[in-house]
Short mmCIF file of C-alpha atoms in Angstrom, two decimals:
data_model
loop_
_atom_site.label_atom_id
_atom_site.label_comp_id
_atom_site.label_asym_id
_atom_site.label_seq_id
_atom_site.Cartn_x
_atom_site.Cartn_y
_atom_site.Cartn_z
CA MET A 1 -6.90 37.25 -150.12
CA GLU A 2 -9.75 38.69 -150.65
CA PRO A 3 -12.36 36.63 -150.07
CA ASP A 4 -13.86 36.81 -153.67
CA GLY A 5 -11.00 35.74 -155.00
CA ALA A 6 -11.06 33.11 -152.46
CA ILE A 7 -13.89 31.98 -154.26
CA SER A 8 -12.59 32.16 -157.28
CA LEU A 9 -10.11 29.48 -156.41
CA LEU A 10 -11.55 27.02 -154.25
CA GLU A 11 -14.14 26.28 -157.73
CA GLN A 12 -10.97 26.16 -158.94
CA ARG A 13 -9.32 23.45 -156.64
CA LEU A 14 -12.51 21.81 -157.34
CA LYS A 15 -12.75 20.98 -161.03
CA ASN A 16 -12.19 17.14 -161.23
CA TRP A 17 -10.95 17.37 -157.46
CA ARG A 18 -10.41 13.68 -155.84
CA PRO A 19 -9.70 13.34 -151.72
CA ASP A 20 -6.27 12.38 -151.11
CA LEU A 21 -8.34 10.87 -147.25
CA VAL A 22 -11.62 10.22 -147.02
CA GLY A 23 -12.70 10.38 -142.98
CA THR A 24 -15.90 10.48 -140.72
CA LEU A 25 -17.47 12.89 -137.76
CA MET A 26 -20.25 11.37 -135.56
CA PHE A 27 -22.48 13.91 -133.71
CA VAL A 28 -24.35 11.98 -130.42
CA THR A 29 -26.63 13.86 -129.28
CA HIS A 30 -29.15 13.44 -125.85
CA GLU A 31 -32.19 15.57 -124.74
CA ASP A 32 -29.50 19.50 -124.39
CA ARG A 33 -26.40 17.80 -125.07
CA VAL A 34 -23.36 17.21 -127.45
CA LEU A 35 -21.48 14.23 -126.84
CA LEU A 36 -17.54 15.76 -128.00
CA ILE A 37 -13.86 14.53 -127.57
CA ARG A 38 -10.74 15.69 -126.16
CA LYS A 39 -8.21 14.80 -129.13
CA LYS A 40 -5.61 12.84 -127.15
CA ARG A 41 -2.73 12.26 -130.40
CA GLY A 42 -3.24 12.08 -133.71
CA HIS A 43 -4.51 14.22 -135.94
CA GLY A 44 -5.73 17.41 -135.00
CA ALA A 45 -4.55 16.29 -130.66
CA GLY A 46 -5.82 18.67 -127.58
CA LYS A 47 -9.19 20.14 -130.17
CA ILE A 48 -12.59 19.52 -128.86
CA ASN A 49 -14.69 17.46 -132.21
CA GLY A 50 -16.92 15.02 -132.51
CA PRO A 51 -15.20 10.98 -132.85
CA GLY A 52 -14.44 9.62 -136.11
CA GLY A 53 -11.26 9.31 -138.15
CA LYS A 54 -10.41 7.62 -141.69
CA LEU A 55 -12.03 4.70 -142.94
CA ASP A 56 -10.30 0.85 -142.84
CA ALA A 57 -10.08 -0.44 -146.43
CA GLY A 58 -13.07 -2.11 -146.98
CA GLU A 59 -15.54 0.02 -144.13
CA THR A 60 -18.61 2.79 -145.22
CA PRO A 61 -18.65 5.73 -144.20
CA ALA A 62 -21.04 4.51 -141.61
CA GLN A 63 -18.92 1.61 -139.94
CA CYS A 64 -16.59 3.89 -139.69
CA ALA A 65 -18.36 6.47 -137.38
CA VAL A 66 -18.95 4.18 -135.49
CA ARG A 67 -16.47 1.68 -135.16
CA GLU A 68 -14.71 5.55 -134.49
CA THR A 69 -17.02 6.21 -131.47
CA LEU A 70 -17.01 3.06 -129.62
CA GLU A 71 -12.98 3.07 -130.08
CA GLU A 72 -12.76 6.29 -129.40
CA THR A 73 -15.50 6.91 -126.05
CA GLY A 74 -16.66 4.12 -125.13
CA VAL A 75 -19.81 4.14 -127.17
CA THR A 76 -21.71 2.18 -128.78
CA VAL A 77 -24.04 4.20 -131.39
CA GLU A 78 -27.53 3.32 -132.58
CA GLY A 79 -29.42 4.66 -136.63
CA PRO A 80 -26.43 6.42 -137.45
CA ARG A 81 -28.10 9.69 -139.93
CA LEU A 82 -25.92 11.37 -142.74
CA ALA A 83 -26.26 15.12 -142.43
CA ALA A 84 -23.65 16.66 -143.78
CA ILE A 85 -20.79 15.87 -146.82
CA MET A 86 -18.33 18.17 -146.58
CA ARG A 87 -14.66 19.24 -149.08
CA PHE A 88 -11.66 20.14 -146.89
CA VAL A 89 -9.75 21.03 -149.61
CA ALA A 90 -6.01 22.96 -148.47
CA LEU A 91 -3.40 24.59 -151.21
CA ASP A 92 -0.59 22.60 -148.74
CA GLY A 93 -1.84 19.53 -147.06
CA ASP A 94 -3.99 16.33 -148.21
CA ASP A 95 -7.42 17.67 -149.21
CA TRP A 96 -10.57 15.46 -147.26
CA LEU A 97 -13.75 13.98 -148.55
CA GLY A 98 -15.90 13.85 -144.96
CA TYR A 99 -18.70 12.56 -143.66
CA VAL A 100 -20.76 14.00 -140.64
CA PHE A 101 -23.39 11.33 -138.99
CA LEU A 102 -26.17 12.07 -135.60
CA ALA A 103 -27.13 10.26 -133.97
CA GLY A 104 -30.11 9.92 -130.76
CA GLY A 105 -29.17 6.20 -129.48
CA TYR A 106 -26.74 5.27 -127.72
CA ALA A 107 -25.53 2.34 -125.50
CA GLY A 108 -23.01 2.50 -123.37
CA ARG A 109 -21.28 5.11 -121.25
CA PRO A 110 -18.93 7.56 -122.69
CA ARG A 111 -14.83 6.87 -121.10
CA GLU A 112 -11.68 8.35 -121.47
CA THR A 113 -9.34 5.81 -124.34
CA VAL A 114 -6.25 5.86 -125.39
CA GLU A 115 -7.89 8.09 -128.42
CA ALA A 116 -9.92 10.74 -126.44
CA VAL A 117 -11.49 12.23 -123.51
CA PRO A 118 -15.10 12.72 -124.35
CA ARG A 119 -17.33 14.81 -122.38
CA TRP A 120 -21.14 15.93 -122.78
CA PHE A 121 -21.27 19.70 -123.73
CA PRO A 122 -24.99 21.74 -124.29
CA ILE A 123 -25.07 22.60 -127.03
CA ALA A 124 -26.20 26.66 -126.96
CA GLU A 125 -22.63 25.71 -124.50
CA ILE A 126 -20.32 24.21 -127.07
CA PRO A 127 -17.02 24.67 -126.94
CA PHE A 128 -16.21 26.19 -130.61
CA ASP A 129 -13.58 28.50 -129.12
CA GLU A 130 -11.42 25.09 -128.80
CA MET A 131 -12.52 23.61 -131.86
CA TRP A 132 -11.97 23.54 -135.97
CA ASP A 133 -12.24 26.73 -137.40
CA ASP A 134 -15.27 26.23 -139.49
CA ASP A 135 -16.55 23.76 -136.91
CA ARG A 136 -18.84 27.31 -136.03
CA ILE A 137 -20.28 28.20 -139.77
CA TRP A 138 -22.18 24.94 -140.14
CA LEU A 139 -22.02 22.38 -136.50
CA PRO A 140 -24.78 25.10 -135.30
CA ARG A 141 -27.03 24.19 -138.13
CA LEU A 142 -26.04 20.27 -138.26
CA LEU A 143 -27.39 20.11 -134.81
CA ALA A 144 -30.29 22.20 -135.91
CA GLY A 145 -31.49 19.03 -137.62
CA GLU A 146 -30.02 20.52 -141.45
CA VAL A 147 -28.17 18.81 -143.99
CA LEU A 148 -26.14 20.37 -145.28
CA ALA A 149 -22.89 19.60 -148.41
CA GLY A 150 -20.38 21.65 -147.77
CA ASP A 151 -16.41 23.29 -149.25
CA PHE A 152 -13.53 24.31 -147.11
CA LEU A 153 -10.08 26.36 -148.38
CA PHE A 154 -7.80 26.32 -146.62
CA ARG A 155 -3.97 27.04 -146.30
CA GLY A 156 -1.17 27.20 -143.56
CA GLY A 157 -3.83 26.18 -141.49
CA ALA A 158 -6.32 29.73 -142.71
CA LEU A 159 -9.64 29.15 -143.60
CA LEU A 160 -9.16 31.56 -146.66
CA ALA A 161 -13.18 30.57 -147.27
CA HIS A 162 -15.98 28.51 -147.40
CA ARG A 163 -19.97 27.92 -148.63
CA LEU A 164 -22.12 25.39 -148.05
CA CYS A 165 -25.38 24.35 -149.07
CA SER A 166 -28.71 23.48 -146.95
CA LEU A 167 -30.89 20.59 -148.18
CA GLY A 168 -33.58 20.44 -146.46
CA HIS A 169 -34.09 19.31 -143.09
CA GLY A 170 -34.01 15.36 -142.64
CA ASP A 171 -33.67 15.04 -146.92
CA ALA A 172 -30.80 12.26 -146.54
CA ALA A 173 -31.87 11.18 -149.43
CA ARG A 174 -31.15 13.61 -151.80
CA LEU A 175 -27.56 14.15 -149.52
CA LEU A 176 -25.99 10.94 -150.68
CA ARG A 177 -26.92 12.28 -154.65
CA HIS A 178 -25.44 15.02 -153.40
CA ASP A 179 -22.78 12.37 -152.92
CA ASP A 180 -20.30 13.77 -156.28
CA GLY A 181 -17.17 14.55 -154.28
CA ARG A 182 -14.90 11.83 -155.83
CA SER A 183 -16.65 12.91 -159.47
CA GLY A 184 -15.24 16.52 -158.78
CA GLY A 185 -18.90 18.33 -159.08
CA SER A 186 -19.13 21.72 -157.15
CA ALA A 187 -22.22 21.26 -153.40
CA GLY A 188 -23.40 24.55 -154.07
CA ARG A 189 -25.01 23.50 -157.15
CA THR A 190 -29.14 22.74 -155.28
CA GLY A 191 -30.78 25.19 -152.85
CA HIS A 192 -29.26 28.38 -150.38
CA SER A 193 -25.35 28.60 -150.77
CA ASP A 194 -23.54 30.77 -148.31
CA HIS A 195 -20.22 32.20 -148.86
CA ARG A 196 -17.37 33.67 -147.65
CA GLY A 197 -13.82 34.90 -147.22
CA ASN A 198 -12.30 34.14 -143.19
CA ASP A 199 -8.36 35.07 -142.06
CA ARG A 200 -8.66 32.89 -138.94
CA SER A 201 -6.21 30.61 -138.64
CA PRO A 202 -7.03 26.91 -136.84
CA GLY A 203 -3.30 26.91 -136.79
CA HIS A 204 -3.96 23.70 -138.70
CA HIS A 205 -6.39 22.24 -141.37
CA ARG A 206 -7.91 19.75 -141.70
#
């Protein structure tokens, strides 16, 4: 599919969009390192990513991100900050609404759990080849301090297209106002949008 056609399809799919699943990711940083995990089971098993998972009933995204990080790494996060909202649209599977958090404070020592193997990585050496394909598009910008809203279109595990909107640096209040994922709004209305096609496949979409 040509990039322009994929973007048009993404925009069409996002009209009156509602996610099938809502989940979170957490990226804990310390000095020039970021805490990542290798998933041992469940969705994304074998891949490297930030800790996270699906919201439980009655849970806020921040509560979910803190809980999942503790369950997967043994680390208690302090002061999580919402840094991105992402919509993952699948032509052949579930659509996800993802809340991405950053945190610079934590208590405890990372340890292997039944869910994952945690490891600190230098931010300059993040192993993107072992991660979801879209991570390389937005994670470096997130770790550099940008606040982001993004949409990603998948089919058969291949990332067909994406658009990424920068809302500035540290503007979490604006990001919350921008959170229209449940009502079908567009993530690319304001700020700088990056529209691209992509034919590399991570094996499975999120």
